PDB file of C-alpha atoms and ligand atoms in Angstrom:
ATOM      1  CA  UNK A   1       0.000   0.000   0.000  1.00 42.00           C
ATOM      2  CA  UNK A   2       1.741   3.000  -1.020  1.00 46.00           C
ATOM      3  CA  UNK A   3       1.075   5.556   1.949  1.00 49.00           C
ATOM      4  CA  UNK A   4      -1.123   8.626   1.993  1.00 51.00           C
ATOM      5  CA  UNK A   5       1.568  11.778   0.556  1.00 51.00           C
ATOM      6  CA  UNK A   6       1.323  14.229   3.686  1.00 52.00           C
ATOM      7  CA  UNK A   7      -0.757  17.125   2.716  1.00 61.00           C
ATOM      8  CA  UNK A   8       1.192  20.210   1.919  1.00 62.00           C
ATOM      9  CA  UNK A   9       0.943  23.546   3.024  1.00 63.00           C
ATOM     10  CA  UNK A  10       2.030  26.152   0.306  1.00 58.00           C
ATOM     11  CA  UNK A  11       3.772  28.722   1.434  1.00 59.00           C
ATOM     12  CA  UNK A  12       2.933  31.640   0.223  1.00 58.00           C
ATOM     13  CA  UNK A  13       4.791  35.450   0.650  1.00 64.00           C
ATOM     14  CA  UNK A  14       2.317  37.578   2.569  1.00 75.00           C
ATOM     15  CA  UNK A  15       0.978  40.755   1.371  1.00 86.00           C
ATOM     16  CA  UNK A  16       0.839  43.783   3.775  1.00 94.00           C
ATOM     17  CA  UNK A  17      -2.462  43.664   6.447  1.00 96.00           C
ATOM     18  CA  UNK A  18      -4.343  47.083   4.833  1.00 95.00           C
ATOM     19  CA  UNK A  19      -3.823  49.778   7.303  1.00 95.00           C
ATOM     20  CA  UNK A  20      -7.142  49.838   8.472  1.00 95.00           C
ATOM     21  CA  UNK A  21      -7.590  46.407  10.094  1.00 96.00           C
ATOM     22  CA  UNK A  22      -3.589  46.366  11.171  1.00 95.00           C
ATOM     23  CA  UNK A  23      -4.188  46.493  15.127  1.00 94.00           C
ATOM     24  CA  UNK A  24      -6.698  43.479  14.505  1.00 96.00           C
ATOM     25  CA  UNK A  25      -5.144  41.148  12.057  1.00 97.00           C
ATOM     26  CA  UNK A  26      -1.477  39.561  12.449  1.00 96.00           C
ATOM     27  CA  UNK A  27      -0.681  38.719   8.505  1.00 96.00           C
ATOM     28  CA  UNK A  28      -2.613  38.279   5.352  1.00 97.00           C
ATOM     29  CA  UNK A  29      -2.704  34.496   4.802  1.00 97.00           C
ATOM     30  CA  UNK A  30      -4.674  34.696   1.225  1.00 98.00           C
ATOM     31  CA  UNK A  31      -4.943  37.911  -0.443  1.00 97.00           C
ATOM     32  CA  UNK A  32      -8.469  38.754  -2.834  1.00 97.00           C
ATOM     33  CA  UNK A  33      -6.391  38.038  -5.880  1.00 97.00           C
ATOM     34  CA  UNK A  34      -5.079  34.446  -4.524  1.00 97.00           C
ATOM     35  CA  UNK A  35      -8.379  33.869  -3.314  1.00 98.00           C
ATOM     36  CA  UNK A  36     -10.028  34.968  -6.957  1.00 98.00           C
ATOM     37  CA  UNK A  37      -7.536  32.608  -8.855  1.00 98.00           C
ATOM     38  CA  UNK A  38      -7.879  29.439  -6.424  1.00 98.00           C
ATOM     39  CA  UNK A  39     -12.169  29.889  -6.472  1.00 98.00           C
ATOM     40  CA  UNK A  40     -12.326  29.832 -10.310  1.00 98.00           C
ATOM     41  CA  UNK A  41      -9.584  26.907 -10.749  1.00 98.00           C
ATOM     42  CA  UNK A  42     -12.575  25.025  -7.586  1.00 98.00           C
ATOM     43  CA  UNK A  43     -15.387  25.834 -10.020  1.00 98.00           C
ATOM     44  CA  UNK A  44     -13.414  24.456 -12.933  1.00 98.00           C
ATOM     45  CA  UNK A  45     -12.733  20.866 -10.746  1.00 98.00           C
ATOM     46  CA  UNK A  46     -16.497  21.123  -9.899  1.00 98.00           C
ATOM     47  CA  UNK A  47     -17.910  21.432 -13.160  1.00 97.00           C
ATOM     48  CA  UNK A  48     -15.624  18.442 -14.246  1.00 96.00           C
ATOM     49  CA  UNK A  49     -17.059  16.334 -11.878  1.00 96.00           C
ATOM     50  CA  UNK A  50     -20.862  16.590 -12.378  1.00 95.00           C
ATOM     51  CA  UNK A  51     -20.659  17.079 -15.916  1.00 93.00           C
ATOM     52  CA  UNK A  52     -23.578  18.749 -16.779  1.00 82.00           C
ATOM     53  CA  UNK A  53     -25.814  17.371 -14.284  1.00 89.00           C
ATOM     54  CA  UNK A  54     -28.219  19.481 -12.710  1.00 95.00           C
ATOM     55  CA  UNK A  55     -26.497  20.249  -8.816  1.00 97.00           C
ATOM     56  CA  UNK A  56     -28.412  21.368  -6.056  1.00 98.00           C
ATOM     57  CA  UNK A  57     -25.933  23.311  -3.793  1.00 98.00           C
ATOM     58  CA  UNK A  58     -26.376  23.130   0.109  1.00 98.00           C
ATOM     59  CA  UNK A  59     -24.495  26.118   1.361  1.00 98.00           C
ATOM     60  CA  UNK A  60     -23.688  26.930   5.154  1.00 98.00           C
ATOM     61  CA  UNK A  61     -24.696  30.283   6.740  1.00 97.00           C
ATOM     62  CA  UNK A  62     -23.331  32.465   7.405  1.00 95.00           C
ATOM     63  CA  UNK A  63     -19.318  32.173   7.161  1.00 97.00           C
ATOM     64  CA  UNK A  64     -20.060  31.213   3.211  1.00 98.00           C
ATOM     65  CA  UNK A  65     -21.620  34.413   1.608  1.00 97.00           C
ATOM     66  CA  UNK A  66     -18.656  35.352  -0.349  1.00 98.00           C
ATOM     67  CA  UNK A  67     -16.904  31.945  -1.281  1.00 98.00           C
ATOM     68  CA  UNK A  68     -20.299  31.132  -2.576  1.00 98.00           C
ATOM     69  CA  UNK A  69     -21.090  34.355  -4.507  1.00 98.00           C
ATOM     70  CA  UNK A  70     -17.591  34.075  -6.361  1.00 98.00           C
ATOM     71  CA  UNK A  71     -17.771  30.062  -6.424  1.00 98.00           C
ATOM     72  CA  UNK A  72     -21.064  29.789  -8.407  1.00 98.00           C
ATOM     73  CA  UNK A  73     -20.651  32.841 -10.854  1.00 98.00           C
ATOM     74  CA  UNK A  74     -17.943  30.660 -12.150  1.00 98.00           C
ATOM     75  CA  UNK A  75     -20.396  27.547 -12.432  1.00 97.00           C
ATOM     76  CA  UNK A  76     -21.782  26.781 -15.604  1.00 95.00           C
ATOM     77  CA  UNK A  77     -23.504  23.700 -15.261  1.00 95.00           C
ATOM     78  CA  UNK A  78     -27.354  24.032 -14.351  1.00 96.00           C
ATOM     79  CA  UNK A  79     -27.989  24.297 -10.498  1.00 97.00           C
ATOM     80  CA  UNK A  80     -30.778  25.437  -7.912  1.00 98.00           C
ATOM     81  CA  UNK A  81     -29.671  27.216  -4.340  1.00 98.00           C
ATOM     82  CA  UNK A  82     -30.513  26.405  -0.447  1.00 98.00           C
ATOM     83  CA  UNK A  83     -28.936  27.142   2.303  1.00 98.00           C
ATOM     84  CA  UNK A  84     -29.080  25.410   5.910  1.00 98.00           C
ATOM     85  CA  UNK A  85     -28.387  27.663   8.723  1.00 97.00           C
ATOM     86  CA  UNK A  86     -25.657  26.286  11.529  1.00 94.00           C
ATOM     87  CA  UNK A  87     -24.462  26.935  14.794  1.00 87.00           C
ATOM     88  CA  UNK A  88     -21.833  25.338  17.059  1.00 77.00           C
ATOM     89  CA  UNK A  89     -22.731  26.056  20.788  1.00 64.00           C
ATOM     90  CA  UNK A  90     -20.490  24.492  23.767  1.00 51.00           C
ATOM     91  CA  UNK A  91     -17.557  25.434  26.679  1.00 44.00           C
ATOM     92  CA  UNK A  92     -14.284  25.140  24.161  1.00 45.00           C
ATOM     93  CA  UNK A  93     -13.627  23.884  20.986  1.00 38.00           C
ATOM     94  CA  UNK A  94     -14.284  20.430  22.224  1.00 45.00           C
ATOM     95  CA  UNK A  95     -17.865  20.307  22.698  1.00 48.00           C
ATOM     96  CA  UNK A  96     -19.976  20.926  19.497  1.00 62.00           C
ATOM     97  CA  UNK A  97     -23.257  20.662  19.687  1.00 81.00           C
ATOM     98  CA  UNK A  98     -25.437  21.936  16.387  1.00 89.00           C
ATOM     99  CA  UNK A  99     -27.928  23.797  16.500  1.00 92.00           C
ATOM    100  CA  UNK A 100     -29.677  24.042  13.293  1.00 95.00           C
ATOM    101  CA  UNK A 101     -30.786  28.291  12.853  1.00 95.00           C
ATOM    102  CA  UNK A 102     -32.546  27.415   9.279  1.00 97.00           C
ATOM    103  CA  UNK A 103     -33.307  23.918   7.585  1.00 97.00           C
ATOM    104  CA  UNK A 104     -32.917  23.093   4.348  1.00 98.00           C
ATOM    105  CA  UNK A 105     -36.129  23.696   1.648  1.00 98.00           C
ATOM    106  CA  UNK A 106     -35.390  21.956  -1.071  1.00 98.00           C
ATOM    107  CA  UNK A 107     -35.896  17.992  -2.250  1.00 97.00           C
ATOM    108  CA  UNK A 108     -32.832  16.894  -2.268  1.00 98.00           C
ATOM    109  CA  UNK A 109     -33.612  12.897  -2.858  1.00 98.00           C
ATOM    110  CA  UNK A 110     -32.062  11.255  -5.964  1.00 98.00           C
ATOM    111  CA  UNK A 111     -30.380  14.667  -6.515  1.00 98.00           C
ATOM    112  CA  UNK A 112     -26.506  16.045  -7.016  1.00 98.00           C
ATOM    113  CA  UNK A 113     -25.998  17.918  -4.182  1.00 98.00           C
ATOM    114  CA  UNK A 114     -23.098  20.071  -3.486  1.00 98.00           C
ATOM    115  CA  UNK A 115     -22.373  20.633   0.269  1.00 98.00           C
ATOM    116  CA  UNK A 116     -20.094  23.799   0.660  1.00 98.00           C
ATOM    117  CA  UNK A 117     -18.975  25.188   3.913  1.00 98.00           C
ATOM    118  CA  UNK A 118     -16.052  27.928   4.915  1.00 98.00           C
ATOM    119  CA  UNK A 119     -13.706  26.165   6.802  1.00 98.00           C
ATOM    120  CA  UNK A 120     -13.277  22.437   7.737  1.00 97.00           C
ATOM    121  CA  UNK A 121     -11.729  22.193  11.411  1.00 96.00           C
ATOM    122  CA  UNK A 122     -12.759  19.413  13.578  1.00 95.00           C
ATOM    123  CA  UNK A 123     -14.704  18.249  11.164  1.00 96.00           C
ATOM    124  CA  UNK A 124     -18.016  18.145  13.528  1.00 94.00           C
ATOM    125  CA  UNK A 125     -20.206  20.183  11.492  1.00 96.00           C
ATOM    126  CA  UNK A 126     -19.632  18.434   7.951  1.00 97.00           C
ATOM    127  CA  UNK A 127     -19.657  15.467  10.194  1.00 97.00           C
ATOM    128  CA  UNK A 128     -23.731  16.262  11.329  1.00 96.00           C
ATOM    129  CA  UNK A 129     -24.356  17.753   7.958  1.00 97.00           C
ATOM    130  CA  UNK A 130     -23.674  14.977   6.436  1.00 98.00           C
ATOM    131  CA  UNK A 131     -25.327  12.526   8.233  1.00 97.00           C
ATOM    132  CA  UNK A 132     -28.742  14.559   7.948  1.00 97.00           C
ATOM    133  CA  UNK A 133     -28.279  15.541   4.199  1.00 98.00           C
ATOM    134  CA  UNK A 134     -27.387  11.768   3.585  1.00 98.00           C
ATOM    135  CA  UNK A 135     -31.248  10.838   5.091  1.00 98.00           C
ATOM    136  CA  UNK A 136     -32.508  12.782   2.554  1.00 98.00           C
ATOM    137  CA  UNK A 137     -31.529  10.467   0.058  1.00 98.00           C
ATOM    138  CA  UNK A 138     -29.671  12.675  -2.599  1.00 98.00           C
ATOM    139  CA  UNK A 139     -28.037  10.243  -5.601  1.00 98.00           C
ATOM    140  CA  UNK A 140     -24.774  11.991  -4.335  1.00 97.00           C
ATOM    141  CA  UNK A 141     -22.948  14.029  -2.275  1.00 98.00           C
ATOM    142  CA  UNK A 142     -19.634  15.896  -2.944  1.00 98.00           C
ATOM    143  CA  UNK A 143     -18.247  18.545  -0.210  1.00 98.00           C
ATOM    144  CA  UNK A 144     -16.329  21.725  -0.848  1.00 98.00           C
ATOM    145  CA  UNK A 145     -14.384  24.590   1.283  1.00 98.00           C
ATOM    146  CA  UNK A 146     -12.585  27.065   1.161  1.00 98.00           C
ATOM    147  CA  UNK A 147     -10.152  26.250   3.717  1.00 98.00           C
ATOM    148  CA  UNK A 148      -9.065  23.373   5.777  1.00 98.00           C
ATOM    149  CA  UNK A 149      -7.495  22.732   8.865  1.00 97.00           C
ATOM    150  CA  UNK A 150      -6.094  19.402   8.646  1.00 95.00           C
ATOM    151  CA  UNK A 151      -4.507  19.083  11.919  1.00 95.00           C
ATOM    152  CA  UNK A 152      -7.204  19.908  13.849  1.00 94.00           C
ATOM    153  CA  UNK A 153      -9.603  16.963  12.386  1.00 96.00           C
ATOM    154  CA  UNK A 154     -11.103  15.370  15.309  1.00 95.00           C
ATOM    155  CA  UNK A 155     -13.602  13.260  13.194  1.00 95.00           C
ATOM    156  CA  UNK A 156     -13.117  11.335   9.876  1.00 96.00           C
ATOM    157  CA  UNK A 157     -14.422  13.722   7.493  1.00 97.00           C
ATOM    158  CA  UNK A 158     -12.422  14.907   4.259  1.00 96.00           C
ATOM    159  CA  UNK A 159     -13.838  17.329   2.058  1.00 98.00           C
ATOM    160  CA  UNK A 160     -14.131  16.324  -1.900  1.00 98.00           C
ATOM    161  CA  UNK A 161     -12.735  20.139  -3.194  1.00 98.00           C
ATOM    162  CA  UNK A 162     -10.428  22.632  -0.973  1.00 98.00           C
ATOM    163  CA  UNK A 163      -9.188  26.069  -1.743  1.00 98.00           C
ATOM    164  CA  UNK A 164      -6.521  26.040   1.008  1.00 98.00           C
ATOM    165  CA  UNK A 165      -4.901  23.428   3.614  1.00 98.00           C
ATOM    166  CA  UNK A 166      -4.139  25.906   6.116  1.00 97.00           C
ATOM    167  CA  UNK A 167      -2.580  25.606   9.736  1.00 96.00           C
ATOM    168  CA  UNK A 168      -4.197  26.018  12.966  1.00 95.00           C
ATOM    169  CA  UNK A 169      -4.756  29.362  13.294  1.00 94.00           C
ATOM    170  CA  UNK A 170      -7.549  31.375  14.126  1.00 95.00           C
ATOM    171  CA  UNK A 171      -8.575  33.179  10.756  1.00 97.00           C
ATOM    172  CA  UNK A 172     -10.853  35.618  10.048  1.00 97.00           C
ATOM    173  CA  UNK A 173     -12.371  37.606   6.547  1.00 98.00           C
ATOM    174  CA  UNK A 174     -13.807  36.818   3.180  1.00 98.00           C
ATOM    175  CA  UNK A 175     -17.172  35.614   5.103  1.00 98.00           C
ATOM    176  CA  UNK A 176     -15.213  34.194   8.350  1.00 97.00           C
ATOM    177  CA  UNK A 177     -15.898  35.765  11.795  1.00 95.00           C
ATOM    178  CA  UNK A 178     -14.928  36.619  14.658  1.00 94.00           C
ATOM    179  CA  UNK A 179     -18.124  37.160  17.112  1.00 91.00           C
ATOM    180  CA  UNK A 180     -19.293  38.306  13.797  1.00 93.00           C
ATOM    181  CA  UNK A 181     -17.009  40.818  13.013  1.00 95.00           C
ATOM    182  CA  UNK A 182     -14.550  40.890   9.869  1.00 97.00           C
ATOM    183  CA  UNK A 183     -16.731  39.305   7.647  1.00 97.00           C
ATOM    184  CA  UNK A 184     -16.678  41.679   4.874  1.00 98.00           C
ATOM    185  CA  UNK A 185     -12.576  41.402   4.763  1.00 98.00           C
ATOM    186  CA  UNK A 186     -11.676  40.881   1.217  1.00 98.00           C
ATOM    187  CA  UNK A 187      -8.786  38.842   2.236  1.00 98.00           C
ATOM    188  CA  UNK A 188      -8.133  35.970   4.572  1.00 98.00           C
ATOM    189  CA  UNK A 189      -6.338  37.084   7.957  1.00 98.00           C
ATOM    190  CA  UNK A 190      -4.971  35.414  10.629  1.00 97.00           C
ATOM    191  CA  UNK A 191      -6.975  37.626  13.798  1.00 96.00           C
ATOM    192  CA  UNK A 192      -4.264  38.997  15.619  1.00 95.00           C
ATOM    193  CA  UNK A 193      -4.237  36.823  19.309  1.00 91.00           C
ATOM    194  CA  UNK A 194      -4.574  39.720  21.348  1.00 91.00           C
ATOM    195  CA  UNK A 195      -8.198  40.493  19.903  1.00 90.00           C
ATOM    196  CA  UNK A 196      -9.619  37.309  21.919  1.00 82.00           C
ATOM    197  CA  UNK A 197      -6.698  37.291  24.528  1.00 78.00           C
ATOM    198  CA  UNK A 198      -7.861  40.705  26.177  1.00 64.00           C
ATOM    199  CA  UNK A 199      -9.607  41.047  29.685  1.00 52.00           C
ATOM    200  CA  UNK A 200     -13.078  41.595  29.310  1.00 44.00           C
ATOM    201  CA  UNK A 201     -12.829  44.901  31.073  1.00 39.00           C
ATOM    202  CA  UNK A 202     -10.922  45.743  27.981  1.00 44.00           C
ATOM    203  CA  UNK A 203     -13.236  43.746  25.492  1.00 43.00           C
ATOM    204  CA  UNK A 204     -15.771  45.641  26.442  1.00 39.00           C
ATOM    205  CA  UNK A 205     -14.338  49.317  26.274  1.00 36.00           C
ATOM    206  CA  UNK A 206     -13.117  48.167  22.985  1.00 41.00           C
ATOM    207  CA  UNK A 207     -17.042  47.347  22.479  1.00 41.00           C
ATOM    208  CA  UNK A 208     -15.699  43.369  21.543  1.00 42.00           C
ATOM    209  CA  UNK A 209     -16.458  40.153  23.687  1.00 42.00           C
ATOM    210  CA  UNK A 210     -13.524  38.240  25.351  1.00 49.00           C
ATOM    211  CA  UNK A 211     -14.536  35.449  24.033  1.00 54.00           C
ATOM    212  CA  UNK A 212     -11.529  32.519  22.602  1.00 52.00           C
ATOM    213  CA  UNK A 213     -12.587  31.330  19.179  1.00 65.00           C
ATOM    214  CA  UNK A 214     -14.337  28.149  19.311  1.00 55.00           C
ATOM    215  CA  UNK A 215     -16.640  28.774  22.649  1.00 44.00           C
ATOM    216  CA  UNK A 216     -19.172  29.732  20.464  1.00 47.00           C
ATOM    217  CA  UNK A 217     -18.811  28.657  16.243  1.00 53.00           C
ATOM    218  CA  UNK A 218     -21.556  30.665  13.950  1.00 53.00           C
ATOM    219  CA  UNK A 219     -21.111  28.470  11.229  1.00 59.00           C
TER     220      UNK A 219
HETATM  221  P1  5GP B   1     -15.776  22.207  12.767  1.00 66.68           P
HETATM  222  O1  5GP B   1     -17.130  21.720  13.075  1.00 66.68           O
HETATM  223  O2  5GP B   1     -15.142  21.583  11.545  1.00 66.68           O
HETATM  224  O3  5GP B   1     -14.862  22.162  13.962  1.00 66.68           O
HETATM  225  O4  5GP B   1     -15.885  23.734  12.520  1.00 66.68           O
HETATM  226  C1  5GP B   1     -16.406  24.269  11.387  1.00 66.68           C
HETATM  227  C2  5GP B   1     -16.918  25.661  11.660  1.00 66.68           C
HETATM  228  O5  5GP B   1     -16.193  26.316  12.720  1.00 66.68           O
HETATM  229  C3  5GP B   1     -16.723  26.510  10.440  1.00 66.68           C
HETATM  230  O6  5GP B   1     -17.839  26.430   9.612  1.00 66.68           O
HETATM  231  C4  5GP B   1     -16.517  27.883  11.047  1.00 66.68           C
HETATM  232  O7  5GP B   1     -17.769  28.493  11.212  1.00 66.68           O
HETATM  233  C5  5GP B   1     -15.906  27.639  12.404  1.00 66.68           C
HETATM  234  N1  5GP B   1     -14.452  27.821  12.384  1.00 66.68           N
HETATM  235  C6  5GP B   1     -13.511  26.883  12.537  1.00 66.68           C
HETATM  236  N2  5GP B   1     -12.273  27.390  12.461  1.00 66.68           N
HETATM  237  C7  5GP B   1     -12.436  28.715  12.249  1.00 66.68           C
HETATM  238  C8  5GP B   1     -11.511  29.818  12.067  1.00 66.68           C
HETATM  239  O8  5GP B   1     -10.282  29.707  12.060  1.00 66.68           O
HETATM  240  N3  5GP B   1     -12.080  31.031  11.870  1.00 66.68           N
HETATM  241  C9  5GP B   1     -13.429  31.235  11.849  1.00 66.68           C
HETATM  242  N4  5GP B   1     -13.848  32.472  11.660  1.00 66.68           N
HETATM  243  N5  5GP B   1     -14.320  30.225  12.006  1.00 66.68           N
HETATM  244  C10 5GP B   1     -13.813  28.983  12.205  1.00 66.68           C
HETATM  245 MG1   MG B   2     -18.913  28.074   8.867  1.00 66.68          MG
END
């Protein structure tokens, strides 16, 4: 058995962190024009693999609004929309219970569905997703993200497309929060430690919540 080739982590030269967001974000880890180029090459990998059947895409709210808006304008192939809303709630990153914040609308049995998510970390969410999409009884179901923590996979979940192995670091922009900030970040930022390592007497002149990443995951 030949083994498994470790998965590799480009390395890629980091771009300045814009002035505005430099207090909050350490380095730039994918700027909007590495993002741009790496979403069209994932459309051109998905439309290769479904042909030109018709998909029904299951996208995860919220952390997906832009990766989705730039994924499917580069999608040819016929395809109809839903989204299923998801929240992790629990003390840490260890416990993960789901809590589902909008279900799914459209009949998805004997169809092509296309589960995309932000970020794969512990793998608990596509984990649960899974399972309940897989009730449903679609003919098939591939799984995309943007990015993907690989060292941090607790369950034994792999997702079919990736933008970006990255490593386990707290990141934050192009539709990833932090207590809901920083979504609208064109880039992909690692949040600078201090922004969830304050006291909350200082969180909460600075109007933020002293919260660590991962106590409470809006998908
Ligand atoms: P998992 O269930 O795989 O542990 O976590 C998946 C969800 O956790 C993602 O959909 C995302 O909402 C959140 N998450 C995990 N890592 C990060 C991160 O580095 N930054 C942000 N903003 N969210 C993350
Ligand atoms: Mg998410």
């Amino acid at each position: 058995m030949t083994p498994k080739p470790a998965t590799v982590i480009p390395r890629v030269r980091s771009r300045p962190v814009p002035a505005r967001w430099q207090g909050e974000v350490e380095h730039v880890l994918f700027s909007d024009r590495q993002i741009a180029r790496r979403v069209r090459e994932l459309a051109t990998e998905i439309e290769a693999e479904f042909q030109d059947r018709e998909l029904v895409i299951v996208s995860l709210l919220n952390g997906t609004v832009m990766f989705l808006a730039d994924l499917i304008r580069h999608l040819s192939l016929p395809l109809r929309l839903d989204f299923m809303g998801v929240s992790s709630y629990g003390a840490g990153t260890e416990s993960g219970e789901l809590v589902y914040t909008k279900e799914l609308r459209l009949d998805v049995r004997g169809r092509d569905v296309l589960l995309v998510d932000d970020i794969l970390d512990t793998g608990r969410t596509l984990h649960k997703v899974l399972a309940k999409l897989r009730a449903l009884k679609p003919r098939r179901i591939k799984t995309c993200v943007l990015l993907d923590k690989v060292a941090r996979r607790v369950e034994k979940v792999q997702a079919d497309f990736v933008g970006f192995p990255i490593p386990d670091h707290f990141v934050v922009g192009y539709g990833l929060d932090y207590a809901e900030r920083y979504r609208n970040l064109p880039f992909v930022g690692v949040l600078h430690p201090r922004m969830y390592q304050t006291g909350a007497d200082a969180a909460v002149i600075a109007g933020r919540p002293a919260k660590k990443p991962g106590t409470r995951k809006s998908a």
